Short mmCIF file of C-alpha atoms in Angstrom, two decimals:
data_model
loop_
_atom_site.label_atom_id
_atom_site.label_comp_id
_atom_site.label_asym_id
_atom_site.label_seq_id
_atom_site.Cartn_x
_atom_site.Cartn_y
_atom_site.Cartn_z
CA MET A 184 -33.05 23.28 11.34
CA LYS A 185 -36.75 22.46 11.14
CA GLU A 186 -37.78 18.96 10.07
CA ALA A 187 -40.86 17.71 8.23
CA LYS A 188 -42.00 14.23 7.25
CA VAL A 189 -44.17 13.41 4.26
CA THR A 190 -45.93 10.19 3.26
CA ILE A 191 -46.87 9.63 -0.38
CA ASP A 192 -48.48 6.52 -1.89
CA ARG A 193 -48.95 5.74 -5.58
CA ASP A 194 -52.32 4.09 -4.88
CA PHE A 195 -53.86 7.07 -3.07
CA SER A 196 -54.66 9.95 -5.39
CA ILE A 197 -56.76 13.11 -5.50
CA ALA A 198 -57.45 13.32 -9.24
CA GLU A 199 -55.97 13.78 -12.68
CA THR A 200 -55.17 17.40 -13.42
CA ASP A 201 -57.47 18.75 -16.11
CA PRO A 202 -55.49 20.46 -18.90
CA ARG A 203 -57.56 23.61 -18.29
CA LEU A 204 -56.16 23.93 -14.76
CA PHE A 205 -53.16 25.73 -16.25
CA GLY A 206 -54.94 28.68 -17.86
CA ALA A 207 -54.42 32.43 -17.99
CA PHE A 208 -56.37 35.59 -18.80
CA VAL A 209 -56.22 38.31 -21.45
CA GLU A 210 -58.46 41.32 -20.85
CA HIS A 211 -58.75 44.66 -22.59
CA LEU A 212 -57.12 46.24 -19.56
CA GLY A 213 -54.16 48.60 -19.62
CA ARG A 214 -51.39 47.23 -21.83
CA CYS A 215 -52.40 43.58 -21.70
CA VAL A 216 -53.59 43.57 -25.33
CA TYR A 217 -52.23 46.77 -26.89
CA GLY A 218 -48.50 46.83 -26.26
CA GLY A 219 -48.70 43.37 -24.72
CA ILE A 220 -49.71 40.48 -26.96
CA TYR A 221 -50.51 42.82 -29.88
CA GLU A 222 -48.28 45.60 -31.13
CA PRO A 223 -48.15 46.20 -34.89
CA GLY A 224 -44.90 47.92 -35.81
CA HIS A 225 -42.91 46.26 -33.03
CA SER A 226 -39.61 44.84 -34.23
CA THR A 227 -40.77 41.31 -33.40
CA ALA A 228 -44.37 41.66 -34.63
CA ASP A 229 -45.64 39.24 -37.25
CA GLU A 230 -47.91 40.20 -40.14
CA ARG A 231 -50.93 40.21 -37.78
CA GLY A 232 -49.29 42.43 -35.19
CA PHE A 233 -48.64 39.66 -32.66
CA ARG A 234 -45.43 40.18 -30.70
CA ARG A 235 -43.23 37.16 -31.30
CA ASP A 236 -41.10 37.84 -28.22
CA VAL A 237 -44.22 37.67 -26.06
CA LEU A 238 -45.38 34.52 -27.85
CA GLU A 239 -42.04 32.86 -27.05
CA LEU A 240 -42.48 33.62 -23.35
CA VAL A 241 -46.11 32.46 -23.45
CA ARG A 242 -45.01 29.13 -24.93
CA GLU A 243 -42.38 28.81 -22.20
CA LEU A 244 -44.99 29.60 -19.54
CA ALA A 245 -47.24 26.99 -21.21
CA PRO A 246 -50.78 28.10 -20.34
CA THR A 247 -53.42 25.84 -21.84
CA ILE A 248 -56.53 28.00 -22.03
CA ILE A 249 -56.96 31.80 -22.15
CA ARG A 250 -60.00 33.67 -20.86
CA TYR A 251 -61.11 36.67 -22.97
CA PRO A 252 -62.14 39.58 -23.26
CA GLY A 253 -62.77 40.18 -19.55
CA GLY A 254 -63.08 40.66 -16.66
CA ASN A 255 -64.80 43.91 -15.83
CA PHE A 256 -64.37 44.97 -19.44
CA VAL A 257 -66.83 42.37 -20.73
CA SER A 258 -69.77 43.79 -18.77
CA GLY A 259 -69.92 46.77 -21.12
CA TYR A 260 -68.52 45.18 -24.29
CA ASN A 261 -70.39 45.01 -27.59
CA TRP A 262 -68.72 42.11 -29.36
CA GLU A 263 -69.88 43.41 -32.74
CA ASP A 264 -67.53 46.40 -32.30
CA GLY A 265 -64.50 44.08 -32.51
CA VAL A 266 -65.27 42.21 -35.75
CA GLY A 267 -65.24 43.16 -39.41
CA PRO A 268 -62.94 45.58 -41.24
CA VAL A 269 -60.69 47.30 -38.71
CA GLU A 270 -61.12 50.69 -40.37
CA ASN A 271 -64.88 50.51 -39.74
CA ARG A 272 -64.70 49.58 -36.06
CA PRO A 273 -65.87 52.22 -33.56
CA ARG A 274 -63.84 53.71 -30.73
CA ARG A 275 -65.69 53.38 -27.44
CA LEU A 276 -65.32 54.65 -23.89
CA ASP A 277 -64.54 51.74 -21.60
CA LEU A 278 -66.13 52.42 -18.23
CA ALA A 279 -64.46 49.42 -16.60
CA TRP A 280 -60.95 50.90 -16.82
CA MET A 281 -61.71 54.54 -17.73
CA SER A 282 -59.96 54.30 -21.08
CA THR A 283 -60.73 54.39 -24.79
CA GLU A 284 -61.12 51.07 -26.60
CA PRO A 285 -60.09 51.32 -30.28
CA ASN A 286 -61.40 47.81 -31.10
CA THR A 287 -58.51 47.11 -33.46
CA PHE A 288 -58.12 43.76 -31.70
CA GLY A 289 -61.26 41.68 -31.27
CA THR A 290 -62.75 38.20 -31.29
CA ASN A 291 -61.26 36.91 -34.54
CA GLU A 292 -57.82 38.33 -33.83
CA PHE A 293 -57.94 36.65 -30.43
CA MET A 294 -58.84 33.31 -32.00
CA ASP A 295 -55.92 33.64 -34.40
CA TRP A 296 -53.59 34.53 -31.53
CA CYS A 297 -54.75 31.44 -29.60
CA ARG A 298 -53.97 29.23 -32.58
CA VAL A 299 -50.49 30.70 -32.93
CA ALA A 300 -49.88 30.39 -29.18
CA GLY A 301 -51.26 26.85 -29.10
CA VAL A 302 -53.89 27.52 -26.44
CA GLU A 303 -57.63 26.93 -26.12
CA PRO A 304 -59.87 30.03 -26.12
CA MET A 305 -62.28 30.66 -23.24
CA MET A 306 -64.87 33.31 -24.05
CA ALA A 307 -66.91 35.45 -21.66
CA VAL A 308 -70.27 36.93 -22.65
CA ASN A 309 -71.64 40.29 -21.53
CA LEU A 310 -74.45 39.79 -19.02
CA GLY A 311 -74.07 43.30 -17.62
CA THR A 312 -75.28 45.83 -20.18
CA ARG A 313 -76.50 43.06 -22.49
CA GLY A 314 -78.27 39.76 -22.07
CA PRO A 315 -79.01 36.19 -23.16
CA ASP A 316 -79.91 37.03 -26.77
CA ASP A 317 -76.59 38.82 -27.32
CA ALA A 318 -74.79 35.84 -25.79
CA ARG A 319 -76.37 33.36 -28.16
CA ARG A 320 -75.63 35.65 -31.11
CA LEU A 321 -71.93 35.70 -30.25
CA LEU A 322 -71.96 31.91 -29.90
CA GLU A 323 -73.60 31.56 -33.30
CA TYR A 324 -71.03 33.90 -34.84
CA CYS A 325 -68.17 31.88 -33.34
CA ASN A 326 -69.36 28.29 -33.53
CA PHE A 327 -72.01 27.80 -36.22
CA PRO A 328 -70.51 26.51 -39.49
CA SER A 329 -72.45 28.45 -42.14
CA GLY A 330 -75.81 29.24 -43.67
CA THR A 331 -77.09 31.80 -41.16
CA GLU A 332 -76.72 35.56 -40.94
CA LEU A 333 -74.16 35.48 -38.14
CA SER A 334 -72.14 32.47 -39.29
CA ASP A 335 -71.98 33.93 -42.79
CA LEU A 336 -71.01 37.29 -41.30
CA ARG A 337 -67.99 35.60 -39.72
CA ARG A 338 -67.14 33.99 -43.06
CA SER A 339 -67.43 37.35 -44.82
CA HIS A 340 -64.95 38.73 -42.29
CA GLY A 341 -62.39 36.19 -43.48
CA TRP A 342 -62.82 33.29 -41.03
CA GLU A 343 -64.39 30.54 -43.09
CA LYS A 344 -64.25 27.83 -40.45
CA PRO A 345 -66.03 28.13 -37.10
CA HIS A 346 -63.90 28.85 -34.04
CA ASN A 347 -65.50 26.00 -32.05
CA VAL A 348 -65.11 27.66 -28.66
CA ARG A 349 -65.95 24.99 -26.09
CA PHE A 350 -65.76 26.90 -22.76
CA TRP A 351 -67.86 30.01 -22.02
CA CYS A 352 -68.17 32.25 -18.96
CA LEU A 353 -71.63 33.67 -18.25
CA GLY A 354 -70.60 37.22 -17.40
CA ASN A 355 -68.10 38.42 -14.80
CA GLU A 356 -68.32 39.31 -11.10
CA MET A 357 -71.95 40.27 -11.35
CA ASP A 358 -72.17 40.63 -7.55
CA GLY A 359 -69.67 43.51 -7.53
CA PRO A 360 -70.82 47.15 -7.23
CA TRP A 361 -67.84 48.09 -9.44
CA GLN A 362 -69.43 46.06 -12.25
CA MET A 363 -71.53 47.65 -14.98
CA GLU A 364 -75.15 46.71 -14.20
CA THR A 365 -74.51 44.79 -10.99
CA LYS A 366 -77.22 42.26 -10.24
CA THR A 367 -78.65 40.49 -7.26
CA ALA A 368 -78.11 36.76 -7.05
CA TRP A 369 -81.72 36.14 -8.06
CA GLU A 370 -81.48 38.50 -11.06
CA TYR A 371 -78.19 37.09 -12.24
CA GLY A 372 -79.18 33.46 -11.65
CA ARG A 373 -82.25 33.86 -13.87
CA ILE A 374 -80.31 35.63 -16.65
CA ALA A 375 -77.46 33.11 -16.51
CA ALA A 376 -79.89 30.20 -16.77
CA GLU A 377 -81.65 31.75 -19.77
CA ALA A 378 -78.38 32.59 -21.52
CA ALA A 379 -77.15 29.04 -20.93
CA LYS A 380 -80.38 27.61 -22.30
CA LEU A 381 -80.22 29.61 -25.53
CA MET A 382 -76.52 28.97 -26.04
CA LYS A 383 -76.86 25.21 -25.58
CA TRP A 384 -79.80 25.06 -27.94
CA ILE A 385 -77.36 26.24 -30.61
CA ASP A 386 -74.37 24.17 -29.48
CA PRO A 387 -75.07 21.49 -26.85
CA THR A 388 -71.37 20.53 -26.71
CA ILE A 389 -70.24 23.72 -24.94
CA GLU A 390 -69.41 23.99 -21.24
CA LEU A 391 -70.56 26.93 -19.15
CA ALA A 392 -69.39 28.64 -15.97
CA ALA A 393 -71.74 30.72 -13.85
CA CYS A 394 -70.35 33.62 -11.81
CA GLY A 395 -69.63 32.85 -8.20
CA SER A 396 -68.76 35.48 -5.62
CA SER A 397 -66.09 37.99 -6.63
CA SER A 398 -64.20 37.00 -3.49
CA ARG A 399 -64.63 35.13 -0.23
CA ASN A 400 -65.01 38.49 1.49
CA MET A 401 -68.13 39.63 -0.34
CA PRO A 402 -71.03 40.18 2.08
CA THR A 403 -73.19 37.86 -0.02
CA PHE A 404 -70.63 35.05 -0.30
CA GLY A 405 -72.31 31.70 0.17
CA SER A 406 -75.86 32.88 -0.29
CA TRP A 407 -74.87 34.16 -3.76
CA GLU A 408 -73.57 30.75 -4.89
CA ASP A 409 -76.58 28.98 -3.43
CA THR A 410 -79.10 31.20 -5.20
CA VAL A 411 -77.26 31.35 -8.52
CA LEU A 412 -76.89 27.57 -8.67
CA ASP A 413 -80.48 27.08 -7.59
CA HIS A 414 -81.45 28.82 -10.87
CA SER A 415 -78.71 27.55 -13.17
CA PHE A 416 -77.79 24.11 -11.80
CA ASP A 417 -79.28 22.14 -14.69
CA HIS A 418 -77.65 24.36 -17.33
CA VAL A 419 -74.04 24.90 -16.22
CA GLU A 420 -71.02 22.76 -15.48
CA TYR A 421 -68.99 25.22 -13.37
CA ILE A 422 -69.20 27.93 -10.74
CA SER A 423 -66.38 30.50 -10.76
CA LEU A 424 -64.08 31.68 -7.96
CA HIS A 425 -61.81 34.74 -7.85
CA THR A 426 -58.99 35.41 -5.37
CA TYR A 427 -56.14 37.91 -5.19
CA LEU A 428 -53.64 37.37 -2.40
CA ASN A 429 -52.25 40.49 -0.72
CA ASN A 430 -49.64 41.77 1.68
CA TYR A 431 -51.33 45.01 2.68
CA ALA A 432 -50.23 44.43 6.27
CA ASP A 433 -46.55 44.12 5.26
CA ASP A 434 -46.51 40.85 7.20
CA THR A 435 -44.54 38.27 5.22
CA PRO A 436 -45.38 35.19 7.37
CA ALA A 437 -49.10 36.00 7.07
CA PHE A 438 -48.74 36.66 3.35
CA LEU A 439 -47.09 33.28 2.78
CA ALA A 440 -49.90 31.64 4.79
CA SER A 441 -52.64 33.23 2.66
CA PRO A 442 -52.87 30.33 0.14
CA ASP A 443 -54.26 28.23 3.00
CA LEU A 444 -57.30 30.53 2.99
CA MET A 445 -57.56 29.81 -0.73
CA ASP A 446 -57.89 26.14 0.27
CA SER A 447 -60.73 27.04 2.61
CA PHE A 448 -62.47 29.10 -0.07
CA ILE A 449 -62.37 26.18 -2.51
CA GLU A 450 -63.71 23.73 0.03
CA GLU A 451 -66.52 26.07 1.07
CA VAL A 452 -67.69 26.56 -2.53
CA VAL A 453 -67.58 22.81 -3.09
CA ALA A 454 -69.77 22.33 0.00
CA ILE A 455 -72.30 24.91 -1.21
CA ALA A 456 -72.47 23.43 -4.72
CA ASP A 457 -72.95 19.94 -3.32
CA ALA A 458 -75.66 21.20 -0.96
CA VAL A 459 -77.57 22.52 -3.98
CA ALA A 460 -77.15 19.14 -5.67
CA ALA A 461 -78.46 17.39 -2.57
CA ARG A 462 -81.45 19.71 -2.38
CA LYS A 463 -82.24 18.88 -6.01
CA ARG A 464 -81.69 15.14 -5.40
CA SER A 465 -79.16 15.21 -8.23
CA PRO A 466 -76.05 13.06 -8.73
CA LYS A 467 -74.56 15.87 -10.85
CA ARG A 468 -71.55 17.65 -9.38
CA ILE A 469 -70.74 21.24 -10.24
CA MET A 470 -67.03 21.72 -10.85
CA LEU A 471 -65.04 24.87 -10.06
CA SER A 472 -63.50 27.34 -12.46
CA PHE A 473 -60.94 29.45 -10.59
CA ASP A 474 -60.87 31.86 -13.50
CA GLU A 475 -59.10 34.75 -11.72
CA TRP A 476 -56.27 34.25 -9.26
CA ASN A 477 -52.98 35.96 -8.53
CA VAL A 478 -51.08 38.14 -6.07
CA TRP A 479 -52.29 41.74 -6.36
CA TYR A 480 -52.29 44.61 -3.87
CA ARG A 481 -49.94 47.52 -4.62
CA THR A 482 -51.69 48.94 -7.68
CA ARG A 483 -55.03 47.74 -6.31
CA ARG A 484 -54.68 49.90 -3.21
CA LYS A 485 -53.93 52.90 -5.45
CA ASN A 486 -57.21 52.20 -7.27
CA GLU A 487 -55.41 52.76 -10.55
CA GLY A 488 -58.15 51.23 -12.64
CA ARG A 489 -60.70 53.87 -11.59
CA VAL A 490 -58.52 56.95 -11.98
CA LYS A 491 -59.55 59.12 -14.90
CA LEU A 492 -56.54 59.84 -17.06
CA GLY A 493 -58.28 61.58 -19.94
CA TRP A 494 -59.63 58.34 -21.47
CA PRO A 495 -56.32 57.12 -22.99
CA VAL A 496 -55.85 54.05 -25.15
CA ALA A 497 -54.03 51.25 -23.30
CA PRO A 498 -52.97 53.27 -20.22
CA THR A 499 -50.13 52.04 -18.03
CA ILE A 500 -52.27 50.79 -15.15
CA LEU A 501 -52.21 47.83 -12.75
CA GLU A 502 -48.62 47.02 -13.71
CA GLU A 503 -47.78 45.23 -10.48
CA ILE A 504 -44.04 44.70 -10.01
CA TYR A 505 -43.56 41.31 -8.35
CA ASN A 506 -40.77 40.57 -5.90
CA MET A 507 -39.39 37.37 -4.42
CA GLN A 508 -41.91 37.08 -1.59
CA ASP A 509 -44.74 37.52 -4.10
CA ALA A 510 -43.38 34.52 -6.01
CA LEU A 511 -43.44 32.45 -2.80
CA ALA A 512 -47.09 33.28 -2.01
CA PHE A 513 -47.91 32.67 -5.66
CA GLY A 514 -46.25 29.25 -5.49
CA GLY A 515 -48.40 28.42 -2.50
CA ALA A 516 -51.48 29.22 -4.59
CA CYS A 517 -50.22 26.86 -7.31
CA ILE A 518 -50.02 24.10 -4.72
CA SER A 519 -53.56 24.86 -3.53
CA LEU A 520 -54.89 24.50 -7.07
CA LEU A 521 -53.10 21.19 -7.63
CA ASN A 522 -54.32 19.77 -4.33
CA HIS A 523 -57.94 20.41 -5.33
CA ALA A 524 -57.71 18.94 -8.82
CA ASP A 525 -60.72 16.75 -8.05
CA ARG A 526 -63.03 19.78 -8.23
CA ILE A 527 -61.05 22.59 -9.85
CA LYS A 528 -61.12 21.69 -13.52
CA SER A 529 -60.27 25.12 -14.89
CA ALA A 530 -58.20 28.03 -13.59
CA CYS A 531 -56.89 31.27 -15.10
CA LEU A 532 -53.94 33.28 -13.86
CA ALA A 533 -54.98 36.93 -14.10
CA GLN A 534 -53.47 38.26 -16.19
CA LEU A 535 -50.96 37.26 -18.86
CA VAL A 536 -49.04 40.38 -19.91
CA ASN A 537 -48.27 43.73 -18.18
CA ALA A 538 -51.41 44.12 -16.05
CA ILE A 539 -50.86 42.04 -12.86
CA ALA A 540 -48.92 39.61 -15.02
CA PRO A 541 -45.97 37.21 -15.15
CA ILE A 542 -44.76 38.76 -18.43
CA MET A 543 -43.79 42.43 -18.76
CA THR A 544 -43.05 44.39 -21.89
CA GLU A 545 -41.83 47.80 -22.87
CA THR A 546 -43.92 49.24 -25.68
CA GLY A 547 -41.54 49.23 -28.60
CA GLY A 548 -38.94 47.46 -26.45
CA PRO A 549 -38.14 44.10 -24.86
CA ALA A 550 -40.19 41.59 -22.88
CA TRP A 551 -39.08 39.88 -19.66
CA ARG A 552 -40.20 37.45 -16.95
CA GLN A 553 -41.45 38.59 -13.55
CA SER A 554 -40.75 36.55 -10.42
CA ILE A 555 -44.17 34.84 -10.49
CA PHE A 556 -43.42 33.51 -13.98
CA TYR A 557 -41.36 30.64 -12.61
CA PRO A 558 -43.77 28.90 -10.18
CA PHE A 559 -46.48 28.99 -12.85
CA LYS A 560 -44.08 27.62 -15.46
CA ASP A 561 -43.20 24.78 -13.09
CA MET A 562 -46.82 23.97 -12.31
CA SER A 563 -47.94 24.14 -15.94
CA ASN A 564 -45.10 22.15 -17.45
CA LEU A 565 -44.53 19.64 -14.65
CA GLY A 566 -47.89 19.45 -12.87
CA ARG A 567 -49.75 17.38 -15.44
CA GLY A 568 -50.78 13.95 -14.30
CA THR A 569 -52.27 12.42 -11.15
CA VAL A 570 -52.13 14.51 -7.99
CA LEU A 571 -51.30 12.16 -5.14
CA GLN A 572 -52.59 12.41 -1.60
CA THR A 573 -49.94 13.46 0.90
CA LYS A 574 -49.70 13.29 4.65
CA VAL A 575 -47.52 16.16 5.86
CA ASN A 576 -46.15 16.35 9.40
CA SER A 577 -44.54 19.77 9.61
CA PRO A 578 -43.79 22.28 12.36
CA THR A 579 -46.26 25.16 12.31
CA TYR A 580 -46.58 28.83 13.16
CA GLU A 581 -49.41 31.18 14.07
CA THR A 582 -50.35 34.32 12.19
CA THR A 583 -53.27 36.54 11.20
CA TYR A 584 -54.00 37.47 7.59
CA TYR A 585 -55.38 40.91 6.82
CA ASP A 586 -57.70 41.27 3.82
CA PRO A 587 -59.61 44.54 3.60
CA ARG A 588 -62.86 44.86 1.69
CA GLY A 589 -64.14 48.40 1.29
CA THR A 590 -64.27 50.06 4.69
CA SER A 591 -64.14 46.73 6.55
CA GLU A 592 -60.97 45.40 8.12
CA LEU A 593 -61.13 41.63 7.86
CA ARG A 594 -58.65 39.58 9.83
CA PHE A 595 -58.39 35.83 9.55
CA PRO A 596 -56.56 34.05 12.39
CA LEU A 597 -54.44 31.14 11.17
CA PRO A 598 -53.48 29.17 14.28
CA ALA A 599 -51.44 26.32 12.75
CA VAL A 600 -49.77 27.11 9.44
CA PRO A 601 -47.35 24.34 8.33
CA TYR A 602 -43.98 25.70 7.31
CA LEU A 603 -44.06 23.12 4.52
CA LYS A 604 -46.75 23.45 1.87
CA LEU A 605 -46.54 20.65 -0.66
CA SER A 606 -48.13 18.91 -3.64
CA VAL A 607 -47.07 15.79 -5.54
CA VAL A 608 -47.96 14.86 -9.13
CA HIS A 609 -47.31 11.55 -10.91
CA ASN A 610 -46.95 11.82 -14.67
CA HIS A 611 -47.81 8.38 -16.04
CA ASP A 612 -46.50 8.98 -19.54
CA GLU A 613 -43.03 9.95 -18.34
CA ASP A 614 -43.27 7.84 -15.15
CA CYS A 615 -42.04 10.81 -13.13
CA VAL A 616 -43.04 11.99 -9.68
CA THR A 617 -42.78 15.75 -9.16
CA ILE A 618 -42.74 17.29 -5.69
CA PHE A 619 -43.65 20.98 -5.42
CA ALA A 620 -42.56 22.28 -2.02
CA LEU A 621 -42.73 25.72 -0.39
CA ASN A 622 -40.63 26.43 2.71
CA ARG A 623 -42.42 29.28 4.47
CA SER A 624 -39.82 29.73 7.18
CA LEU A 625 -38.01 33.02 6.65
CA ASP A 626 -34.89 32.19 8.66
CA GLU A 627 -34.47 28.42 8.90
CA SER A 628 -33.82 25.64 6.44
CA LEU A 629 -36.37 22.83 6.38
CA SER A 630 -35.25 19.22 6.19
CA ILE A 631 -37.87 17.02 4.55
CA GLU A 632 -38.00 13.25 4.59
CA ALA A 633 -40.56 11.80 2.19
CA LEU A 634 -41.65 8.17 2.14
CA VAL A 635 -42.69 7.54 -1.48
CA ARG A 636 -44.52 4.22 -1.63
CA GLY A 637 -45.32 2.20 -4.72
CA PHE A 638 -42.48 3.43 -6.94
CA GLU A 639 -39.48 1.18 -7.37
CA GLY A 640 -36.04 2.38 -8.39
CA LEU A 641 -36.53 6.11 -7.93
CA ALA A 642 -33.77 8.46 -9.07
CA VAL A 643 -33.45 12.23 -9.10
CA LYS A 644 -34.12 13.54 -12.60
CA GLU A 645 -34.04 17.25 -11.77
CA ALA A 646 -34.20 19.52 -8.72
CA HIS A 647 -34.30 23.30 -8.64
CA GLN A 648 -35.24 26.13 -6.33
CA LEU A 649 -36.39 29.73 -6.66
CA ARG A 650 -34.52 31.76 -4.09
CA ASN A 651 -33.21 35.23 -3.39
CA ASP A 652 -32.03 36.26 0.07
CA ASP A 653 -33.54 39.69 -0.60
CA LEU A 654 -37.28 39.08 -0.53
CA MET A 655 -37.81 42.53 -2.05
CA ALA A 656 -35.70 41.69 -5.13
CA ILE A 657 -37.40 42.10 -8.52
CA ASN A 658 -36.70 41.49 -12.19
CA THR A 659 -36.51 44.55 -14.46
CA LYS A 660 -35.91 45.33 -18.11
CA ASP A 661 -32.25 46.02 -17.36
CA ALA A 662 -31.83 43.16 -14.87
CA PRO A 663 -34.28 40.48 -16.05
CA ASP A 664 -32.56 37.56 -14.30
CA THR A 665 -32.21 38.85 -10.74
CA ILE A 666 -34.73 36.17 -9.76
CA LYS A 667 -34.47 32.90 -11.63
CA PRO A 668 -34.31 29.20 -10.75
CA SER A 669 -31.09 27.61 -9.55
CA SER A 670 -30.09 24.02 -8.90
CA LEU A 671 -31.25 22.37 -5.68
CA GLU A 672 -28.34 20.26 -4.51
CA GLY A 673 -28.18 17.40 -2.08
CA VAL A 674 -31.43 15.53 -2.80
CA GLU A 675 -30.82 11.95 -1.66
CA ILE A 676 -32.71 8.67 -2.15
CA TRP A 677 -32.52 5.47 -0.10
CA GLY A 678 -35.06 2.99 -1.36
CA GLU A 679 -38.44 4.63 -0.83
CA GLN A 680 -36.99 7.49 1.21
CA VAL A 681 -36.37 10.88 -0.40
CA ARG A 682 -34.49 13.48 1.62
CA ALA A 683 -33.88 17.11 0.82
CA LYS A 684 -32.91 20.31 2.53
CA LEU A 685 -34.99 23.35 1.56
CA ALA A 686 -33.41 26.75 2.12
CA PRO A 687 -35.43 29.43 3.97
CA ALA A 688 -38.14 31.18 1.96
CA THR A 689 -37.88 29.04 -1.16
CA TRP A 690 -40.03 27.50 -3.88
CA ASN A 691 -38.66 24.05 -4.71
CA VAL A 692 -39.29 21.44 -7.40
CA ILE A 693 -37.94 17.88 -7.18
CA ARG A 694 -38.52 15.51 -10.12
CA LEU A 695 -38.05 11.81 -9.53
CA GLU A 696 -37.99 9.28 -12.34
CA VAL A 697 -38.83 5.62 -11.99
CA GLN A 698 -35.93 3.53 -13.26
CA LYS A 699 -36.99 0.72 -15.56
CA GLN A 700 -36.22 -2.63 -13.94
#
């Protein structure tokens, strides 16, 4: 059995988790909207067409903020198409996903859905085929109370009160050649700065995220962030990051190590943003919005999103079926986000329903949880509070992660991957300490001994694991509970010492409560 030692101290912390760290993403992509969150005529649909069974799972998952309407979709989206009487809305060809957009669900429907789901809306503006003036018009429509053409237009559509959207994304992946009207860093930086300026003249209380690189593997990564922030530094609060973990190489140890490269990506973007601040002699610090992250590779390799299928409405595309090993890599990404809570203040799991999502539905049928549902649920529900610094002494292994980009074969050597990946969060209100622990060993249990300083009278409140000996196991409509959490037995406490035995290839959560003296 492998052994790891961990030191935790109440007085040494990373940061408070921002509520927006636990976000997700709804895009007009495949069946995410139509047949996902919105399906009039479904047996569970409410009077607005919102699927109640999906809403129940969303509340269980507990995301806090939802990014909308894209994604690639937003770079060709005319927001005016999705407001006003539904019968008057145009049908458009969506070049992002080669489908037909009926526009029966739009901005106001999304705002209503967010209110029902109890989440904050995050809106993206089109800086692909449109520009700064269109962005400020959408902001005025959404946020201005009344007395202008656009605010009164919203009121005439039936939404008397403003939506008060506080967080806005300035476009999406504008460095990507797959994007409608791709731009250079200089072009995008100038447009983003101008859009930000106009939008904040209308509502100075909003927060804005500029597009960072679409991935760490983009040829322009680094120089893109530097140039974009050089233009927009004074106008934005965030720079975005996007990452999709993969197992193209069918190499499970490398796959489970891939969240460590996510750590590197975060730290590199922080360094670039701070270099811009230093160059500008500014005490301001740009925060990070990790507004797309997930495991995604099977349907991505098939290039499903770019296959012409006769321009259907809500095609069945990018419906990644997640197995047990995907859930483990995903859990590692959750830990990476928590451990960088000092700079990542917003993050969005992409996406929420059907398309690369934790929730699956059958159109006209049931909804169920995918394997990745559970680590996110744990992080979102139990990861709120102060992330504590940890010192982890764990045995390691060597591997090489494969991450292709176009015709390039990129390989990242990882010489010392700890078998134990771990994060610890102290919830002050409940006076609970939660340990999130991933055992990346495929064939050996991992004994952990944690010294938890500064907390007197600790007791185990709850401990569970996500485990299936078949790493290829999946949840389906007919077998929705093949992968689900089970009790983690044998957690022991002696004073400040916490001991546990983690089974091979498991995601584990240990909650410790401080007994009142």
